Short mmCIF file of C-alpha atoms in Angstrom, two decimals:
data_model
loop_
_atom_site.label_atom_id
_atom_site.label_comp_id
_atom_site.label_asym_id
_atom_site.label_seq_id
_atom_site.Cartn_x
_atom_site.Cartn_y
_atom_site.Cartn_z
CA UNK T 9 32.39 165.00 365.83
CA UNK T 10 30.68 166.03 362.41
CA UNK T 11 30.39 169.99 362.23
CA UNK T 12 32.06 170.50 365.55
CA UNK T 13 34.52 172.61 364.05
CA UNK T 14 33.71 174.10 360.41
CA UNK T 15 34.07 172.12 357.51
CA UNK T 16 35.93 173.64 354.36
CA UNK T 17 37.15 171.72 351.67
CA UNK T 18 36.37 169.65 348.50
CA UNK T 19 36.57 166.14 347.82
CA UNK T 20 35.60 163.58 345.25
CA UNK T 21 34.60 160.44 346.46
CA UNK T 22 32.70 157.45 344.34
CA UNK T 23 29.70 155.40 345.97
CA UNK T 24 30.71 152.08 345.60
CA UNK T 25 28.69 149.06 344.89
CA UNK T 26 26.89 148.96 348.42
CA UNK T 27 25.46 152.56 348.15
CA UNK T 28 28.61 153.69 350.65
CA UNK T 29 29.84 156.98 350.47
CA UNK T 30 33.21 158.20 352.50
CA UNK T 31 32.67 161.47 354.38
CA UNK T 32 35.99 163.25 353.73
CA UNK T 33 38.21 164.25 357.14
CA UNK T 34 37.85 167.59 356.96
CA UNK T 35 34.23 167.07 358.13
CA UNK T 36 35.61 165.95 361.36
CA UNK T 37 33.36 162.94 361.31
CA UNK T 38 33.68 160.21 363.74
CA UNK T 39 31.98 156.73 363.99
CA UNK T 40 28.95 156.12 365.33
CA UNK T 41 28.30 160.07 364.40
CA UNK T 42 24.93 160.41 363.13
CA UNK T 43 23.62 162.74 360.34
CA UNK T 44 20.82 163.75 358.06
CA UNK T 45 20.78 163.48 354.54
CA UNK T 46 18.69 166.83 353.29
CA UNK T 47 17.73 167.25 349.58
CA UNK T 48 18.33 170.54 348.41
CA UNK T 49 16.77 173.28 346.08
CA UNK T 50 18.88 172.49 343.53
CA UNK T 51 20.48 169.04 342.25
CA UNK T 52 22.43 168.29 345.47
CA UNK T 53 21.96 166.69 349.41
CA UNK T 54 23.21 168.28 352.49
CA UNK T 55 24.97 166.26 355.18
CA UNK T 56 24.71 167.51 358.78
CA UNK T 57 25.21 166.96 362.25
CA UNK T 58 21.56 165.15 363.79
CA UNK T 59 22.13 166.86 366.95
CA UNK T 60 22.07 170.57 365.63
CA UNK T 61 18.98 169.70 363.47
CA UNK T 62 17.18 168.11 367.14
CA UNK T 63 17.88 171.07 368.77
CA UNK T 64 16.15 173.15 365.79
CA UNK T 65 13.19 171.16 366.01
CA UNK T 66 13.05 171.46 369.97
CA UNK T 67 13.63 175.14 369.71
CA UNK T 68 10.35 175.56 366.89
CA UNK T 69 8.64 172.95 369.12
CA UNK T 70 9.03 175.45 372.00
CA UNK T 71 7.88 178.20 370.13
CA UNK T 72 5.10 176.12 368.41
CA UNK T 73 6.14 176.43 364.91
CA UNK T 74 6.18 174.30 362.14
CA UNK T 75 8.46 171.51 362.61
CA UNK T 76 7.70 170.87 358.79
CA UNK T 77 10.00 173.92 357.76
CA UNK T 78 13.01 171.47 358.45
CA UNK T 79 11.64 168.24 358.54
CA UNK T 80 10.36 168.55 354.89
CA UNK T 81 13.48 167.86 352.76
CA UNK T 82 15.20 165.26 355.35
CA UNK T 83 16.16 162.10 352.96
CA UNK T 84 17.06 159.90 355.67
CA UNK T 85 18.92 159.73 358.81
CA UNK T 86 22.18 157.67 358.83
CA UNK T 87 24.96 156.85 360.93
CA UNK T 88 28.66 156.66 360.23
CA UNK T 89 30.96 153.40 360.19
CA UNK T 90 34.33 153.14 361.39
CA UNK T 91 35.54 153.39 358.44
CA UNK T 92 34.08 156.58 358.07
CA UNK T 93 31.56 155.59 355.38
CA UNK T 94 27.57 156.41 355.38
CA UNK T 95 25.09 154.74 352.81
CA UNK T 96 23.97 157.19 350.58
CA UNK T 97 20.84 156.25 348.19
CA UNK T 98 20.08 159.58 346.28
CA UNK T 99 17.84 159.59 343.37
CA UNK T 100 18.87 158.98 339.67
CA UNK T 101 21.27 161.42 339.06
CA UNK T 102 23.78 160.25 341.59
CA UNK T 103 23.90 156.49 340.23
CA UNK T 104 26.03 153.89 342.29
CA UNK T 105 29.95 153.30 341.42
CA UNK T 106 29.69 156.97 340.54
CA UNK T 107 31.80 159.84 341.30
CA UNK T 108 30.42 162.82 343.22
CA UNK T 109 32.03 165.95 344.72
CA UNK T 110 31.59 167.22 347.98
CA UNK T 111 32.19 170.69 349.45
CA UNK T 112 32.38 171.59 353.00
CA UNK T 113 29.96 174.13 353.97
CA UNK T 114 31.15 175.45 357.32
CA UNK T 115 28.91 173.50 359.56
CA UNK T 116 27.37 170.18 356.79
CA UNK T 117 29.11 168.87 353.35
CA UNK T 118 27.11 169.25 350.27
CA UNK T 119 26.94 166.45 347.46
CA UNK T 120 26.67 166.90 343.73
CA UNK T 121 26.70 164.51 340.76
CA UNK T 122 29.94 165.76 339.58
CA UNK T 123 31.97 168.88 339.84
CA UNK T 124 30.72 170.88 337.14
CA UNK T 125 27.35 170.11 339.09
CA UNK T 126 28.87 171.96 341.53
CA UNK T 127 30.87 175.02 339.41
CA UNK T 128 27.15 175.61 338.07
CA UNK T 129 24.98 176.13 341.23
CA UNK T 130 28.02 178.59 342.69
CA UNK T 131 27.34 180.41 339.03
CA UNK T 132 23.63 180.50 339.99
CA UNK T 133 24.11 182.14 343.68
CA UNK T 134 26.06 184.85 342.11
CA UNK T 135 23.93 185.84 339.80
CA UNK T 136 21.06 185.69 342.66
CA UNK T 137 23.58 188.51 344.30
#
């Protein structure tokens, strides 16, 4: 299952023609798996596992927090093919028959419009250090 194990690695994968978008191996993912699509701060989505983001919003619901402080940036909720595919409809930047690059982020897989994408929000953590 997606995130059941932590996901490293990098991968470039293009959306095709249908909005699809492989989810590499390394994420572990399995069909019928289903996952979030978050928008991050920056120009980039997070993928992750449904089940660990219901079990954040039972735990805030429990302590009668804001459910809004994850539920605010969730894009969509999808669910994986057996072909390992998910459709992915992002906004301009990451057009269709397009190239993007994903890196595994221990428990999700972030998307960017390209590598470089990428190489520059690592530049801007480290100089947030």
């Amino acid at each position: 299952m997606f995130g059941d194990r932590p996901i490293f690695g990098n991968a470039e994968y293009k959306i095709d023609s249908k909005g699809r978008l492989y989810i590499p191996k390394f994420s572990y993912v399995e069909p019928d798996d289903e996952l979030i699509i978050q928008k991050g701060e920056d120009n980039y989505y997070v993928i992750i596992n449904w089940s660990k983001i219901k079990k954040e919003i039972e735990q805030l619901e429990k302590e009668n927090n804001k459910i809004e402080l994850i539920t605010h940036s969730i894009v969509s909720l999808v669910k994986v093919d057996k072909m390992r595919r998910i459709i992915f409809q992002p906004h301009e930047s990451f057009t269709i028959d397009r190239t993007v690059f994903m890196h595994g982020n221990y428990d999700s897989i972030q998307i960017f419009p390209s590598k470089k994408d990428y190489e520059e929000h690592i530049e801007r953590l480290k100089k947030n250090l």
